[in-house]
């Protein structure tokens, strides 16, 4: 979806380059209702018509070391069902990681309902931790989700450090997610 400040009605948005990202400030999605501060080392990927649920995708410098996306569901999710949705997703993720190394476990850093600007969100974060380790800061695949009900449908924002093990990347993902602002 083009941001209202950068595209005229009917125009397709141009892929955002690193230079554009540095000069554009926050990314506006959903007709300007959703604002996310994306740092200059993340670029917006071109829209893919084969993925209609994807509102926007972002890549870290195009190297795949980290990425994020904003998804808009096609099924209903009302605010009163958010807690059940969170529990279901936590259960799915807890049992479904067969790609984890045998000597690792999934550590849930957070899995709770929070209120941001008066709106309920499911805030869920995890990281795989190798056996014998206690600090997640140098682990790969730090992943953070924010999920809410927007106009009766699922809205989910997800950023992951992917294979990047830098503690700075985890902090950058937290800054991105902490910047999320959604108006009704």
Tab-separated table of N, CA and C in Angstrom:
chain	number	residue	atom	x	y	z
A	1	UNK	N	0.843	-1.190	0.000
A	1	UNK	CA	0.000	0.000	0.000
A	1	UNK	C	0.876	1.237	0.000
A	2	UNK	N	0.656	2.155	-0.897
A	2	UNK	CA	1.476	3.356	-0.918
A	2	UNK	C	1.153	4.242	0.262
A	3	UNK	N	2.149	4.951	0.729
A	3	UNK	CA	1.870	5.900	1.795
A	3	UNK	C	1.263	7.138	1.147
A	4	UNK	N	0.304	7.785	1.790
A	4	UNK	CA	-0.394	8.914	1.179
A	4	UNK	C	0.546	10.048	0.796
A	5	UNK	N	1.676	10.157	1.472
A	5	UNK	CA	2.568	11.277	1.196
A	5	UNK	C	3.463	11.031	0.000
A	6	UNK	N	3.539	9.786	-0.508
A	6	UNK	CA	4.499	9.517	-1.574
A	6	UNK	C	3.875	9.063	-2.882
A	7	UNK	N	2.596	8.785	-2.936
A	7	UNK	CA	2.009	8.298	-4.185
A	7	UNK	C	0.652	8.950	-4.414
A	8	UNK	N	0.401	9.308	-5.652
A	8	UNK	CA	-0.904	9.830	-6.022
A	8	UNK	C	-1.877	8.665	-6.126
A	9	UNK	N	-3.155	8.947	-6.078
A	9	UNK	CA	-4.164	7.886	-6.174
A	9	UNK	C	-3.962	7.099	-7.462
A	10	UNK	N	-3.959	5.781	-7.354
A	10	UNK	CA	-3.824	4.931	-8.520
A	10	UNK	C	-2.399	4.601	-8.897
A	11	UNK	N	-1.419	5.327	-8.393
A	11	UNK	CA	-0.023	5.023	-8.709
A	11	UNK	C	0.434	3.818	-7.915
A	12	UNK	N	1.306	3.023	-8.520
A	12	UNK	CA	1.926	1.918	-7.787
A	12	UNK	C	3.122	2.484	-7.039
A	13	UNK	N	3.335	2.064	-5.797
A	13	UNK	CA	4.490	2.584	-5.067
A	13	UNK	C	5.785	2.023	-5.648
A	14	UNK	N	6.782	2.864	-5.739
A	14	UNK	CA	8.101	2.402	-6.177
A	14	UNK	C	8.751	1.678	-5.014
A	15	UNK	N	9.566	0.654	-5.297
A	15	UNK	CA	10.294	0.016	-4.197
A	15	UNK	C	11.131	1.059	-3.474
A	16	UNK	N	11.187	0.941	-2.182
A	16	UNK	CA	11.904	1.921	-1.393
A	16	UNK	C	13.369	1.548	-1.319
A	17	UNK	N	14.233	2.489	-1.660
A	17	UNK	CA	15.665	2.232	-1.583
A	17	UNK	C	16.181	2.645	-0.218
A	18	UNK	N	17.429	2.284	0.065
A	18	UNK	CA	18.033	2.658	1.341
A	18	UNK	C	18.052	4.184	1.482
A	19	UNK	N	18.373	4.871	0.407
A	19	UNK	CA	18.419	6.338	0.458
A	19	UNK	C	17.033	6.912	0.759
A	20	UNK	N	15.980	6.349	0.112
A	20	UNK	CA	14.620	6.815	0.391
A	20	UNK	C	14.283	6.616	1.861
A	21	UNK	N	14.666	5.459	2.387
A	21	UNK	CA	14.361	5.130	3.771
A	21	UNK	C	15.002	6.133	4.720
A	22	UNK	N	16.225	6.553	4.407
A	22	UNK	CA	16.914	7.503	5.273
A	22	UNK	C	16.216	8.856	5.282
A	23	UNK	N	15.572	9.212	4.176
A	23	UNK	CA	14.982	10.536	4.060
A	23	UNK	C	13.486	10.564	4.338
A	24	UNK	N	12.830	9.402	4.419
A	24	UNK	CA	11.378	9.418	4.462
A	24	UNK	C	10.780	9.441	5.864
A	25	UNK	N	11.563	9.108	6.888
A	25	UNK	CA	11.002	9.057	8.233
A	25	UNK	C	10.134	7.827	8.402
A	26	UNK	N	9.065	7.936	9.193
A	26	UNK	CA	8.239	6.756	9.459
A	26	UNK	C	7.538	6.253	8.197
A	27	UNK	N	7.311	4.953	8.159
A	27	UNK	CA	6.547	4.324	7.086
A	27	UNK	C	5.079	4.378	7.489
A	28	UNK	N	4.231	4.819	6.578
A	28	UNK	CA	2.788	4.878	6.830
A	28	UNK	C	2.102	3.828	5.979
A	29	UNK	N	1.279	2.993	6.628
A	29	UNK	CA	0.554	1.929	5.949
A	29	UNK	C	-0.916	2.017	6.333
A	30	UNK	N	-1.759	1.231	5.682
A	30	UNK	CA	-3.207	1.191	5.961
A	30	UNK	C	-3.804	2.596	5.905
A	31	UNK	N	-3.624	3.242	4.773
A	31	UNK	CA	-4.139	4.602	4.544
A	31	UNK	C	-3.639	5.592	5.590
A	32	UNK	N	-2.394	5.399	6.031
A	32	UNK	CA	-1.787	6.319	6.990
A	32	UNK	C	-2.140	6.040	8.440
A	33	UNK	N	-2.937	5.011	8.703
A	33	UNK	CA	-3.365	4.705	10.076
A	33	UNK	C	-2.283	3.991	10.883
A	34	UNK	N	-1.386	3.248	10.212
A	34	UNK	CA	-0.319	2.510	10.881
A	34	UNK	C	1.007	3.179	10.572
A	35	UNK	N	1.722	3.551	11.639
A	35	UNK	CA	3.017	4.213	11.484
A	35	UNK	C	4.080	3.363	12.174
A	36	UNK	N	5.168	3.086	11.452
A	36	UNK	CA	6.292	2.327	11.993
A	36	UNK	C	7.576	3.040	11.588
A	37	UNK	N	8.455	3.262	12.548
A	37	UNK	CA	9.752	3.860	12.248
A	37	UNK	C	10.708	2.755	11.818
A	38	UNK	N	11.008	2.730	10.535
A	38	UNK	CA	11.912	1.728	9.984
A	38	UNK	C	13.285	2.380	9.825
A	39	UNK	N	14.328	1.810	10.435
A	39	UNK	CA	15.661	2.410	10.339
A	39	UNK	C	16.232	2.305	8.926
A	40	UNK	N	17.222	3.123	8.601
A	40	UNK	CA	17.750	3.155	7.232
A	40	UNK	C	18.426	1.863	6.773
A	41	UNK	N	18.804	0.978	7.693
A	41	UNK	CA	19.432	-0.264	7.238
A	41	UNK	C	18.413	-1.346	6.887
A	42	UNK	N	17.118	-1.020	6.972
A	42	UNK	CA	16.069	-1.899	6.473
A	42	UNK	C	15.468	-1.234	5.238
A	43	UNK	N	15.251	-2.000	4.188
A	43	UNK	CA	14.633	-1.471	2.976
A	43	UNK	C	13.273	-2.131	2.794
A	44	UNK	N	12.365	-1.395	2.200
A	44	UNK	CA	11.043	-1.962	1.920
A	44	UNK	C	11.124	-2.753	0.624
A	45	UNK	N	10.694	-3.995	0.689
A	45	UNK	CA	10.691	-4.858	-0.488
A	45	UNK	C	9.490	-4.509	-1.364
A	46	UNK	N	9.585	-4.777	-2.665
A	46	UNK	CA	8.429	-4.524	-3.537
A	46	UNK	C	7.237	-5.390	-3.130
A	47	UNK	N	6.040	-4.876	-3.343
A	47	UNK	CA	4.824	-5.643	-3.066
A	47	UNK	C	4.743	-6.837	-4.013
A	48	UNK	N	4.220	-7.948	-3.518
A	48	UNK	CA	4.078	-9.160	-4.310
A	48	UNK	C	2.593	-9.500	-4.401
A	49	UNK	N	1.993	-9.386	-5.597
A	49	UNK	CA	0.554	-9.665	-5.718
A	49	UNK	C	0.189	-11.105	-5.351
A	50	UNK	N	1.171	-12.012	-5.295
A	50	UNK	CA	0.899	-13.396	-4.909
A	50	UNK	C	0.715	-13.527	-3.401
A	51	UNK	N	1.008	-12.470	-2.647
A	51	UNK	CA	0.861	-12.479	-1.198
A	51	UNK	C	-0.069	-11.350	-0.762
A	52	UNK	N	-1.384	-11.514	-1.003
A	52	UNK	CA	-2.323	-10.421	-0.732
A	52	UNK	C	-2.451	-10.064	0.741
A	53	UNK	N	-2.108	-10.976	1.658
A	53	UNK	CA	-2.190	-10.668	3.084
A	53	UNK	C	-1.029	-9.796	3.548
A	54	UNK	N	0.037	-9.717	2.751
A	54	UNK	CA	1.210	-8.957	3.139
A	54	UNK	C	1.015	-7.489	2.775
A	55	UNK	N	0.958	-6.640	3.792
A	55	UNK	CA	0.813	-5.207	3.590
A	55	UNK	C	2.164	-4.605	3.209
A	56	UNK	N	3.243	-5.065	3.851
A	56	UNK	CA	4.594	-4.586	3.544
A	56	UNK	C	5.613	-5.585	4.074
A	57	UNK	N	6.750	-5.670	3.364
A	57	UNK	CA	7.870	-6.511	3.790
A	57	UNK	C	9.127	-5.652	3.816
A	58	UNK	N	10.014	-5.993	4.733
A	58	UNK	CA	11.259	-5.244	4.883
A	58	UNK	C	12.426	-6.219	5.004
A	59	UNK	N	13.567	-5.848	4.419
A	59	UNK	CA	14.779	-6.656	4.502
A	59	UNK	C	15.907	-5.800	5.047
A	60	UNK	N	16.755	-6.417	5.845
A	60	UNK	CA	17.924	-5.725	6.371
A	60	UNK	C	18.975	-5.633	5.271
A	61	UNK	N	19.168	-4.456	4.724
A	61	UNK	CA	20.167	-4.203	3.679
A	61	UNK	C	20.132	-5.232	2.555
A	62	UNK	N	19.018	-5.898	2.381
A	62	UNK	CA	18.893	-6.866	1.306
A	62	UNK	C	19.705	-8.136	1.511
A	63	UNK	N	20.331	-8.304	2.690
A	63	UNK	CA	21.192	-9.469	2.892
A	63	UNK	C	20.474	-10.633	3.579
A	64	UNK	N	19.215	-10.445	3.987
A	64	UNK	CA	18.466	-11.514	4.616
A	64	UNK	C	18.864	-11.794	6.048
A	65	UNK	N	19.813	-11.026	6.589
A	65	UNK	CA	20.263	-11.253	7.963
A	65	UNK	C	19.152	-10.947	8.966
A	66	UNK	N	18.214	-10.120	8.573
A	66	UNK	CA	17.051	-9.808	9.399
A	66	UNK	C	15.951	-9.350	8.455
A	67	UNK	N	14.699	-9.483	8.885
A	67	UNK	CA	13.593	-9.062	8.041
A	67	UNK	C	12.346	-8.836	8.890
A	68	UNK	N	11.356	-8.239	8.264
A	68	UNK	CA	10.091	-8.018	8.946
A	68	UNK	C	8.966	-7.916	7.948
A	69	UNK	N	7.733	-8.031	8.463
A	69	UNK	CA	6.576	-7.895	7.595
A	69	UNK	C	5.358	-7.452	8.397
A	70	UNK	N	4.429	-6.872	7.674
A	70	UNK	CA	3.144	-6.488	8.229
A	70	UNK	C	2.098	-7.286	7.466
A	71	UNK	N	1.300	-8.069	8.191
A	71	UNK	CA	0.281	-8.921	7.578
A	71	UNK	C	-1.103	-8.453	7.979
A	72	UNK	N	-2.034	-8.556	7.064
A	72	UNK	CA	-3.439	-8.250	7.332
A	72	UNK	C	-4.236	-9.490	7.032
A	73	UNK	N	-4.862	-10.041	8.038
A	73	UNK	CA	-5.594	-11.289	7.883
A	73	UNK	C	-6.870	-11.128	7.101
A	74	UNK	N	-7.342	-12.237	6.595
A	74	UNK	CA	-8.605	-12.244	5.867
A	74	UNK	C	-9.722	-12.851	6.709
A	75	UNK	N	-9.361	-13.356	7.888
A	75	UNK	CA	-10.377	-13.922	8.778
A	75	UNK	C	-10.579	-12.983	9.961
A	76	UNK	N	-11.675	-13.145	10.638
A	76	UNK	CA	-12.002	-12.253	11.737
A	76	UNK	C	-11.151	-12.485	12.970
A	77	UNK	N	-10.847	-11.418	13.637
A	77	UNK	CA	-10.205	-11.475	14.946
A	77	UNK	C	-10.729	-10.277	15.725
A	78	UNK	N	-11.578	-10.543	16.691
A	78	UNK	CA	-12.125	-9.469	17.504
A	78	UNK	C	-11.254	-9.312	18.745
A	79	UNK	N	-11.249	-8.128	19.362
A	79	UNK	CA	-10.389	-7.903	20.530
A	79	UNK	C	-10.585	-8.929	21.642
A	80	UNK	N	-11.809	-9.420	21.836
A	80	UNK	CA	-12.049	-10.388	22.909
A	80	UNK	C	-11.447	-11.766	22.604
A	81	UNK	N	-11.052	-12.009	21.372
A	81	UNK	CA	-10.445	-13.295	20.998
A	81	UNK	C	-8.922	-13.210	20.919
A	82	UNK	N	-8.355	-12.062	21.225
A	82	UNK	CA	-6.910	-11.860	21.112
A	82	UNK	C	-6.138	-12.767	22.065
A	83	UNK	N	-6.621	-12.925	23.298
A	83	UNK	CA	-5.933	-13.777	24.271
A	83	UNK	C	-5.915	-15.232	23.798
A	84	UNK	N	-7.021	-15.715	23.280
A	84	UNK	CA	-7.084	-17.081	22.753
A	84	UNK	C	-6.171	-17.262	21.552
A	85	UNK	N	-6.102	-16.243	20.691
A	85	UNK	CA	-5.212	-16.289	19.534
A	85	UNK	C	-3.757	-16.402	19.998
A	86	UNK	N	-3.388	-15.594	20.985
A	86	UNK	CA	-2.018	-15.629	21.510
A	86	UNK	C	-1.687	-17.015	22.058
A	87	UNK	N	-2.575	-17.585	22.865
A	87	UNK	CA	-2.330	-18.913	23.441
A	87	UNK	C	-2.171	-19.969	22.346
A	88	UNK	N	-3.000	-19.895	21.305
A	88	UNK	CA	-2.928	-20.851	20.203
A	88	UNK	C	-1.583	-20.732	19.477
A	89	UNK	N	-1.167	-19.505	19.189
A	89	UNK	CA	0.095	-19.295	18.458
A	89	UNK	C	1.304	-19.711	19.300
A	90	UNK	N	1.295	-19.407	20.587
A	90	UNK	CA	2.387	-19.824	21.468
A	90	UNK	C	2.483	-21.350	21.476
A	91	UNK	N	1.344	-22.034	21.565
A	91	UNK	CA	1.343	-23.505	21.554
A	91	UNK	C	1.884	-24.033	20.226
A	92	UNK	N	1.460	-23.430	19.099
A	92	UNK	CA	1.952	-23.855	17.784
A	92	UNK	C	3.463	-23.692	17.687
A	93	UNK	N	3.958	-22.532	18.075
A	93	UNK	CA	5.390	-22.254	17.956
A	93	UNK	C	6.201	-23.106	18.928
A	94	UNK	N	5.668	-23.356	20.114
A	94	UNK	CA	6.408	-24.141	21.100
A	94	UNK	C	6.648	-25.565	20.614
A	95	UNK	N	5.669	-26.165	19.973
A	95	UNK	CA	5.849	-27.557	19.539
A	95	UNK	C	6.312	-27.689	18.096
A	96	UNK	N	6.293	-26.606	17.328
A	96	UNK	CA	6.515	-26.733	15.898
A	96	UNK	C	7.888	-26.380	15.367
A	97	UNK	N	8.897	-26.277	16.197
A	97	UNK	CA	10.212	-25.871	15.704
A	97	UNK	C	11.130	-27.066	15.540
A	98	UNK	N	10.881	-27.868	14.517
A	98	UNK	CA	11.754	-29.013	14.269
A	98	UNK	C	13.080	-28.597	13.637
A	99	UNK	N	13.215	-27.330	13.255
A	99	UNK	CA	14.463	-26.839	12.676
A	99	UNK	C	15.466	-26.420	13.749
A	100	UNK	N	15.037	-26.371	15.000
A	100	UNK	CA	15.975	-26.006	16.067
A	100	UNK	C	17.075	-27.056	16.188
A	101	UNK	N	18.294	-26.625	16.486
A	101	UNK	CA	19.335	-27.626	16.757
A	101	UNK	C	18.913	-28.511	17.927
A	102	UNK	N	19.386	-29.744	17.930
A	102	UNK	CA	18.989	-30.693	18.984
A	102	UNK	C	19.384	-30.198	20.378
A	103	UNK	N	20.424	-29.379	20.438
A	103	UNK	CA	20.900	-28.887	21.735
A	103	UNK	C	20.370	-27.482	22.046
A	104	UNK	N	19.169	-27.151	21.522
A	104	UNK	CA	18.582	-25.837	21.770
A	104	UNK	C	17.136	-25.999	22.222
A	105	UNK	N	16.644	-24.984	22.917
A	105	UNK	CA	15.227	-24.932	23.273
A	105	UNK	C	14.704	-23.539	22.962
A	106	UNK	N	13.403	-23.428	22.775
A	106	UNK	CA	12.783	-22.142	22.494
A	106	UNK	C	12.516	-21.430	23.809
A	107	UNK	N	13.073	-20.262	23.961
A	107	UNK	CA	12.885	-19.457	25.174
A	107	UNK	C	11.874	-18.355	24.870
A	108	UNK	N	10.765	-18.356	25.606
A	108	UNK	CA	9.765	-17.292	25.455
A	108	UNK	C	10.183	-16.115	26.315
A	109	UNK	N	10.449	-14.987	25.680
A	109	UNK	CA	10.849	-13.784	26.397
A	109	UNK	C	9.629	-12.994	26.853
A	110	UNK	N	8.555	-13.111	26.093
A	110	UNK	CA	7.304	-12.439	26.451
A	110	UNK	C	6.181	-13.084	25.672
A	111	UNK	N	5.032	-13.212	26.306
A	111	UNK	CA	3.819	-13.714	25.651
A	111	UNK	C	2.633	-13.226	26.465
A	112	UNK	N	2.260	-11.977	26.202
A	112	UNK	CA	1.183	-11.390	26.995
A	112	UNK	C	0.415	-10.351	26.194
A	113	UNK	N	-0.747	-10.004	26.721
A	113	UNK	CA	-1.565	-8.946	26.139
A	113	UNK	C	-1.134	-7.627	26.771
A	114	UNK	N	-0.829	-6.645	25.926
A	114	UNK	CA	-0.414	-5.323	26.394
A	114	UNK	C	-1.350	-4.287	25.777
A	115	UNK	N	-1.357	-3.100	26.337
A	115	UNK	CA	-2.148	-2.006	25.780
A	115	UNK	C	-1.195	-0.932	25.278
A	116	UNK	N	-1.340	-0.590	24.002
A	116	UNK	CA	-0.536	0.462	23.372
A	116	UNK	C	-1.504	1.485	22.811
A	117	UNK	N	-1.401	2.715	23.253
A	117	UNK	CA	-2.288	3.793	22.797
A	117	UNK	C	-3.762	3.397	22.931
A	118	UNK	N	-4.115	2.701	24.026
A	118	UNK	CA	-5.500	2.327	24.278
A	118	UNK	C	-5.979	1.091	23.528
A	119	UNK	N	-5.139	0.464	22.722
A	119	UNK	CA	-5.507	-0.722	21.937
A	119	UNK	C	-4.798	-1.948	22.502
A	120	UNK	N	-5.530	-3.076	22.567
A	120	UNK	CA	-4.923	-4.326	23.042
A	120	UNK	C	-4.124	-4.977	21.915
A	121	UNK	N	-2.917	-5.400	22.253
A	121	UNK	CA	-2.034	-6.120	21.339
A	121	UNK	C	-1.526	-7.374	22.050
A	122	UNK	N	-1.305	-8.433	21.292
A	122	UNK	CA	-0.564	-9.590	21.790
A	122	UNK	C	0.904	-9.293	21.474
A	123	UNK	N	1.740	-9.286	22.491
A	123	UNK	CA	3.181	-9.041	22.335
A	123	UNK	C	3.867	-10.356	22.654
A	124	UNK	N	4.444	-10.998	21.644
A	124	UNK	CA	5.088	-12.281	21.855
A	124	UNK	C	6.455	-12.285	21.212
A	125	UNK	N	7.434	-12.770	21.983
A	125	UNK	CA	8.839	-12.743	21.572
A	125	UNK	C	9.499	-14.047	21.984
A	126	UNK	N	10.346	-14.557	21.126
A	126	UNK	CA	11.071	-15.777	21.460
A	126	UNK	C	12.456	-15.764	20.836
A	127	UNK	N	13.291	-16.658	21.341
A	127	UNK	CA	14.629	-16.869	20.783
A	127	UNK	C	15.039	-18.299	21.119
A	128	UNK	N	15.654	-19.012	20.170
A	128	UNK	CA	16.198	-20.320	20.514
A	128	UNK	C	17.492	-20.140	21.313
A	129	UNK	N	17.662	-20.919	22.364
A	129	UNK	CA	18.863	-20.826	23.206
A	129	UNK	C	19.549	-22.177	23.206
A	130	UNK	N	20.846	-22.159	22.949
A	130	UNK	CA	21.621	-23.394	22.958
A	130	UNK	C	21.782	-23.914	24.369
A	131	UNK	N	21.834	-25.219	24.486
A	131	UNK	CA	21.994	-25.874	25.783
A	131	UNK	C	23.234	-25.316	26.485
A	132	UNK	N	23.090	-25.025	27.767
A	132	UNK	CA	24.204	-24.500	28.554
A	132	UNK	C	24.344	-22.992	28.508
A	133	UNK	N	23.595	-22.325	27.626
A	133	UNK	CA	23.646	-20.861	27.534
A	133	UNK	C	22.491	-20.280	28.346
A	134	UNK	N	22.707	-19.103	28.904
A	134	UNK	CA	21.634	-18.442	29.635
A	134	UNK	C	21.292	-17.091	29.028
A	135	UNK	N	22.205	-16.509	28.264
A	135	UNK	CA	21.990	-15.194	27.679
A	135	UNK	C	21.581	-15.341	26.218
A	136	UNK	N	20.472	-14.732	25.852
A	136	UNK	CA	19.984	-14.841	24.480
A	136	UNK	C	20.575	-13.782	23.556
A	137	UNK	N	21.284	-12.805	24.083
A	137	UNK	CA	21.719	-11.669	23.282
A	137	UNK	C	22.547	-12.037	22.054
A	138	UNK	N	23.302	-13.128	22.081
A	138	UNK	CA	24.121	-13.514	20.936
A	138	UNK	C	23.530	-14.692	20.163
A	139	UNK	N	22.277	-15.002	20.420
A	139	UNK	CA	21.602	-16.089	19.701
A	139	UNK	C	20.955	-15.547	18.426
A	140	UNK	N	20.866	-16.380	17.392
A	140	UNK	CA	20.136	-15.966	16.185
A	140	UNK	C	18.636	-16.118	16.380
A	141	UNK	N	17.882	-15.656	15.442
A	141	UNK	CA	16.441	-15.837	15.320
A	141	UNK	C	15.645	-15.216	16.484
A	142	UNK	N	16.111	-14.089	17.004
A	142	UNK	CA	15.289	-13.329	17.943
A	142	UNK	C	14.096	-12.834	17.134
A	143	UNK	N	12.874	-13.188	17.562
A	143	UNK	CA	11.673	-12.866	16.797
A	143	UNK	C	10.649	-12.210	17.705
A	144	UNK	N	10.069	-11.137	17.195
A	144	UNK	CA	9.073	-10.400	17.960
A	144	UNK	C	7.845	-10.160	17.101
A	145	UNK	N	6.678	-10.415	17.681
A	145	UNK	CA	5.388	-10.203	17.026
A	145	UNK	C	4.572	-9.200	17.836
A	146	UNK	N	3.812	-8.376	17.145
A	146	UNK	CA	2.723	-7.593	17.724
A	146	UNK	C	1.493	-7.927	16.898
A	147	UNK	N	0.422	-8.358	17.558
A	147	UNK	CA	-0.799	-8.765	16.873
A	147	UNK	C	-1.974	-8.054	17.511
A	148	UNK	N	-2.878	-7.558	16.677
A	148	UNK	CA	-4.077	-6.910	17.193
A	148	UNK	C	-5.251	-7.179	16.270
A	149	UNK	N	-6.419	-6.738	16.703
A	149	UNK	CA	-7.611	-6.751	15.876
A	149	UNK	C	-7.776	-5.348	15.312
A	150	UNK	N	-7.788	-5.235	13.986
A	150	UNK	CA	-7.975	-3.943	13.330
A	150	UNK	C	-9.164	-4.061	12.391
A	151	UNK	N	-10.224	-3.348	12.702
A	151	UNK	CA	-11.473	-3.402	11.936
A	151	UNK	C	-11.977	-4.835	11.826
A	152	UNK	N	-11.836	-5.589	12.929
A	152	UNK	CA	-12.360	-6.943	12.992
A	152	UNK	C	-11.509	-8.000	12.308
A	153	UNK	N	-10.310	-7.617	11.852
A	153	UNK	CA	-9.428	-8.569	11.201
A	153	UNK	C	-8.063	-8.571	11.873
A	154	UNK	N	-7.350	-9.665	11.683
A	154	UNK	CA	-5.995	-9.811	12.189
A	154	UNK	C	-5.072	-8.763	11.564
A	155	UNK	N	-4.249	-8.130	12.391
A	155	UNK	CA	-3.152	-7.287	11.924
A	155	UNK	C	-1.934	-7.731	12.711
A	156	UNK	N	-0.902	-8.178	12.000
A	156	UNK	CA	0.266	-8.729	12.680
A	156	UNK	C	1.544	-8.121	12.113
A	157	UNK	N	2.405	-7.688	13.014
A	157	UNK	CA	3.707	-7.128	12.658
A	157	UNK	C	4.748	-8.068	13.238
A	158	UNK	N	5.725	-8.449	12.423
A	158	UNK	CA	6.709	-9.451	12.815
A	158	UNK	C	8.079	-9.011	12.319
A	159	UNK	N	9.056	-8.973	13.201
A	159	UNK	CA	10.452	-8.732	12.817
A	159	UNK	C	11.314	-9.786	13.482
A	160	UNK	N	12.308	-10.270	12.750
A	160	UNK	CA	13.206	-11.301	13.267
A	160	UNK	C	14.649	-10.977	12.902
A	161	UNK	N	15.561	-11.345	13.785
A	161	UNK	CA	16.985	-11.166	13.496
A	161	UNK	C	17.491	-12.240	12.546
A	162	UNK	N	16.651	-13.231	12.248
A	162	UNK	CA	17.016	-14.338	11.372
A	162	UNK	C	18.353	-14.920	11.829
A	163	UNK	N	19.358	-15.016	10.962
A	163	UNK	CA	20.625	-15.632	11.355
A	163	UNK	C	21.599	-14.652	12.002
A	164	UNK	N	21.225	-13.388	12.053
A	164	UNK	CA	22.083	-12.367	12.653
A	164	UNK	C	22.164	-12.595	14.170
A	165	UNK	N	23.372	-12.669	14.699
A	165	UNK	CA	23.550	-12.936	16.134
A	165	UNK	C	23.909	-11.687	16.928
A	166	UNK	N	23.953	-10.539	16.285
A	166	UNK	CA	24.363	-9.301	16.945
A	166	UNK	C	23.325	-8.828	17.971
A	167	UNK	N	23.770	-8.533	19.200
A	167	UNK	CA	22.836	-7.943	20.179
A	167	UNK	C	22.254	-6.614	19.692
A	168	UNK	N	23.010	-5.872	18.895
A	168	UNK	CA	22.526	-4.586	18.378
A	168	UNK	C	21.301	-4.794	17.482
A	169	UNK	N	21.246	-5.901	16.738
A	169	UNK	CA	20.091	-6.166	15.875
A	169	UNK	C	18.849	-6.409	16.726
A	170	UNK	N	18.986	-7.081	17.843
A	170	UNK	CA	17.844	-7.319	18.726
A	170	UNK	C	17.315	-5.993	19.268
A	171	UNK	N	18.225	-5.096	19.627
A	171	UNK	CA	17.819	-3.771	20.102
A	171	UNK	C	17.133	-2.983	18.996
A	172	UNK	N	17.632	-3.119	17.768
A	172	UNK	CA	17.029	-2.415	16.641
A	172	UNK	C	15.608	-2.928	16.384
A	173	UNK	N	15.412	-4.230	16.467
A	173	UNK	CA	14.069	-4.802	16.305
A	173	UNK	C	13.144	-4.279	17.399
A	174	UNK	N	13.626	-4.210	18.624
A	174	UNK	CA	12.795	-3.679	19.709
A	174	UNK	C	12.434	-2.213	19.467
A	175	UNK	N	13.369	-1.415	18.945
A	175	UNK	CA	13.066	-0.001	18.639
A	175	UNK	C	11.994	0.096	17.557
A	176	UNK	N	12.089	-0.758	16.524
A	176	UNK	CA	11.077	-0.757	15.464
A	176	UNK	C	9.707	-1.070	16.071
A	177	UNK	N	9.630	-2.142	16.841
A	177	UNK	CA	8.350	-2.577	17.395
A	177	UNK	C	7.807	-1.582	18.421
A	178	UNK	N	8.688	-0.946	19.156
A	178	UNK	CA	8.247	0.060	20.133
A	178	UNK	C	7.725	1.323	19.453
A	179	UNK	N	8.029	1.507	18.173
A	179	UNK	CA	7.584	2.701	17.443
A	179	UNK	C	6.193	2.546	16.831
A	180	UNK	N	5.643	1.332	16.855
A	180	UNK	CA	4.361	1.071	16.188
A	180	UNK	C	3.265	1.948	16.788
A	181	UNK	N	2.533	2.630	15.909
A	181	UNK	CA	1.413	3.467	16.325
A	181	UNK	C	0.265	3.224	15.336
A	182	UNK	N	-0.895	2.835	15.860
A	182	UNK	CA	-2.051	2.532	15.024
A	182	UNK	C	-3.240	3.345	15.490
A	183	UNK	N	-3.832	4.073	14.536
A	183	UNK	CA	-5.058	4.841	14.803
A	183	UNK	C	-6.237	4.099	14.191
A	184	UNK	N	-7.404	4.255	14.774
A	184	UNK	CA	-8.603	3.599	14.226
A	184	UNK	C	-9.154	4.436	13.096
